[in-house]
C-alpha positions as a Python dict, from the first residue, in 0.01 Angstrom:
ca = {
    (1, 'X'): (0, 0, 0),
    (2, 'X'): (329, 118, 63),
    (3, 'X'): (623, 136, -176),
    (4, 'X'): (947, 2, -60),
    (5, 'X'): (1288, 38, -211),
    (6, 'X'): (1604, -204, -152),
    (7, 'X'): (1855, 18, -95),
    (8, 'X'): (2241, -142, -115),
    (9, 'X'): (2042, -507, 13),
    (10, 'X'): (1803, -275, 303),
    (11, 'X'): (1450, -207, 273),
    (12, 'X'): (1339, 139, 318),
    (13, 'X'): (1025, 301, 246),
    (14, 'X'): (963, 486, -61),
    (15, 'X'): (834, 841, -164),
    (16, 'X'): (802, 935, -522),
    (17, 'X'): (743, 1304, -620),
    (18, 'X'): (812, 1464, -976),
    (19, 'X'): (1058, 1149, -1058),
    (20, 'X'): (1201, 1253, -746),
    (21, 'X'): (1278, 923, -509),
    (22, 'X'): (1331, 933, -121),
    (23, 'X'): (1375, 693, 115),
    (24, 'X'): (1304, 691, 482),
    (25, 'X'): (1470, 555, 814),
    (26, 'X'): (1367, 605, 1156),
    (27, 'X'): (1796, 567, 1262),
    (28, 'X'): (2038, 795, 1121),
    (29, 'X'): (2210, 650, 876),
    (30, 'X'): (2550, 769, 628),
    (31, 'X'): (2384, 1009, 383),
    (32, 'X'): (2072, 1068, 531),
    (33, 'X'): (1963, 1389, 656),
    (34, 'X'): (1698, 1515, 930),
    (35, 'X'): (1345, 1534, 733),
    (36, 'X'): (1203, 1859, 743),
    (37, 'X'): (854, 1894, 649),
    (38, 'X'): (721, 2244, 386),
    (39, 'X'): (664, 2470, 695),
    (40, 'X'): (1014, 2414, 859),
    (41, 'X'): (935, 2170, 1094),
    (42, 'X'): (1213, 1914, 1179),
    (43, 'X'): (1173, 1585, 1280),
    (44, 'X'): (1448, 1447, 1458),
    (45, 'X'): (1344, 1123, 1443),
    (46, 'X'): (1272, 1082, 1089),
    (47, 'X'): (1565, 1055, 859),
    (48, 'X'): (1549, 1094, 466),
    (49, 'X'): (1806, 1049, 173),
    (50, 'X'): (1723, 1141, -206),
    (51, 'X'): (1847, 846, -441),
    (52, 'X'): (1860, 807, -824),
    (53, 'X'): (1646, 528, -962),
    (54, 'X'): (1982, 334, -1048),
    (55, 'X'): (2069, 336, -743),
    (56, 'X'): (1796, 123, -657),
    (57, 'X'): (1887, -278, -621),
    (58, 'X'): (1452, -313, -621),
    (59, 'X'): (1143, -138, -563),
    (60, 'X'): (790, -266, -489),
    (61, 'X'): (479, -176, -344),
    (62, 'X'): (330, -437, -65),
    (63, 'X'): (-24, -499, 5),
    (64, 'X'): (-141, -735, 297),
    (65, 'X'): (-426, -941, 283),
    (66, 'X'): (-580, -1088, 612),
    (67, 'X'): (-750, -1467, 648),
    (68, 'X'): (-980, -1397, 879),
    (69, 'X'): (-1305, -1658, 993),
    (70, 'X'): (-1193, -1858, 640),
    (71, 'X'): (-1198, -1591, 390),
    (72, 'X'): (-912, -1364, 279),
    (73, 'X'): (-997, -1006, 343),
    (74, 'X'): (-838, -666, 220),
    (75, 'X'): (-727, -456, 469),
    (76, 'X'): (-842, -115, 495),
    (77, 'X'): (-540, 101, 481),
    (78, 'X'): (-178, -30, 446),
    (79, 'X'): (-72, -209, 795),
    (80, 'X'): (190, 41, 962),
    (81, 'X'): (339, 12, 1307),
    (82, 'X'): (47, 226, 1480),
    (83, 'X'): (-173, -76, 1366),
    (84, 'X'): (70, -343, 1545),
    (85, 'X'): (120, -115, 1851),
    (86, 'X'): (-221, -87, 1891),
    (87, 'X'): (-329, -411, 1796),
    (88, 'X'): (-548, -288, 1585),
    (89, 'X'): (-670, -370, 1214),
    (90, 'X'): (-920, -293, 996),
    (91, 'X'): (-1077, -518, 772),
    (92, 'X'): (-1253, -413, 428),
    (93, 'X'): (-1565, -541, 232),
    (94, 'X'): (-1844, -342, -36),
    (95, 'X'): (-2045, -686, 45),
    (96, 'X'): (-2330, -555, 257),
    (97, 'X'): (-2400, -946, 372),
    (98, 'X'): (-2054, -920, 541),
    (99, 'X'): (-2241, -695, 798),
    (100, 'X'): (-2461, -1025, 909),
    (101, 'X'): (-2236, -1253, 824),
    (102, 'X'): (-1891, -1151, 979),
    (103, 'X'): (-1983, -783, 1197),
    (104, 'X'): (-1881, -544, 965),
    (105, 'X'): (-2003, -155, 973),
    (106, 'X'): (-2107, 64, 770),
    (107, 'X'): (-1833, 347, 725),
    (108, 'X'): (-1894, 546, 435),
    (109, 'X'): (-2163, 411, 151),
    (110, 'X'): (-2011, 97, -9),
    (111, 'X'): (-1721, 89, 211),
    (112, 'X'): (-1786, -168, 565),
    (113, 'X'): (-1477, -223, 816),
    (114, 'X'): (-1469, -485, 1085),
    (115, 'X'): (-1168, -401, 1367),
    (116, 'X'): (-953, -769, 1454),
    (117, 'X'): (-681, -779, 1689),
    (118, 'X'): (-351, -977, 1608),
    (119, 'X'): (-471, -1274, 1773),
    (120, 'X'): (-754, -1324, 1544),
    (121, 'X'): (-524, -1315, 1196),
    (122, 'X'): (-527, -1666, 1130),
    (123, 'X'): (-295, -1592, 806),
    (124, 'X'): (-181, -1305, 657),
    (125, 'X'): (-31, -1248, 302),
    (126, 'X'): (199, -990, 180),
    (127, 'X'): (232, -945, -210),
    (128, 'X'): (485, -769, -327),
    (129, 'X'): (461, -623, -668),
    (130, 'X'): (734, -466, -839),
    (131, 'X'): (701, -133, -979),
    (132, 'X'): (926, 150, -1161),
    (133, 'X'): (1195, 19, -1359),
    (134, 'X'): (1134, -322, -1200),
    (135, 'X'): (767, -367, -1342),
    (136, 'X'): (845, -666, -1543),
    (137, 'X'): (953, -910, -1287),
    (138, 'X'): (706, -1135, -1079),
    (139, 'X'): (490, -1033, -832),
    (140, 'X'): (619, -1232, -514),
    (141, 'X'): (360, -1335, -272),
    (142, 'X'): (406, -1493, 79),
    (143, 'X'): (208, -1655, 340),
    (144, 'X'): (293, -1569, 703),
    (145, 'X'): (123, -1850, 924),
    (146, 'X'): (-70, -1727, 1242),
    (147, 'X'): (218, -1849, 1477),
    (148, 'X'): (428, -1613, 1263),
    (149, 'X'): (240, -1318, 1230),
    (150, 'X'): (351, -1111, 1547),
    (151, 'X'): (686, -1159, 1458),
    (152, 'X'): (586, -1057, 1104),
    (153, 'X'): (431, -770, 1229),
    (154, 'X'): (708, -645, 1435),
    (155, 'X'): (985, -580, 1155),
    (156, 'X'): (680, -371, 930),
    (157, 'X'): (856, -58, 771),
    (158, 'X'): (711, 299, 880),
}
């Protein structure tokens, strides 16, 4: 799952460390600074900003579920721009019957995966679960039809 903060009406990836909240952007915005990792390496295409919890309009985690071969499947890892650019999405199952029925392959014990392409996605479900001080709010579910999947995925935050 990926955490998202809505800050000044815009969605940003959210990172929480020791009660500190950081949002990330690939575009330089007012108040954001270049990201510097623990080893001192500067990333000129990644910008972060430390924000307070009360500065967030909303915060939630996103989970995606893919409809493929007449069944909803969990994804193996959160969908990122890399998955979209590589046109590769890993479905997850722990049911060994899916090896024969759906062509899954054993990755490790109780973890079966199947790689599919964007064109094979019949529907995509985005599940937004509120987090932090927003966790009492209702979960939001959006279903993206096959004709809109490519456009939706092109806007995935990374």
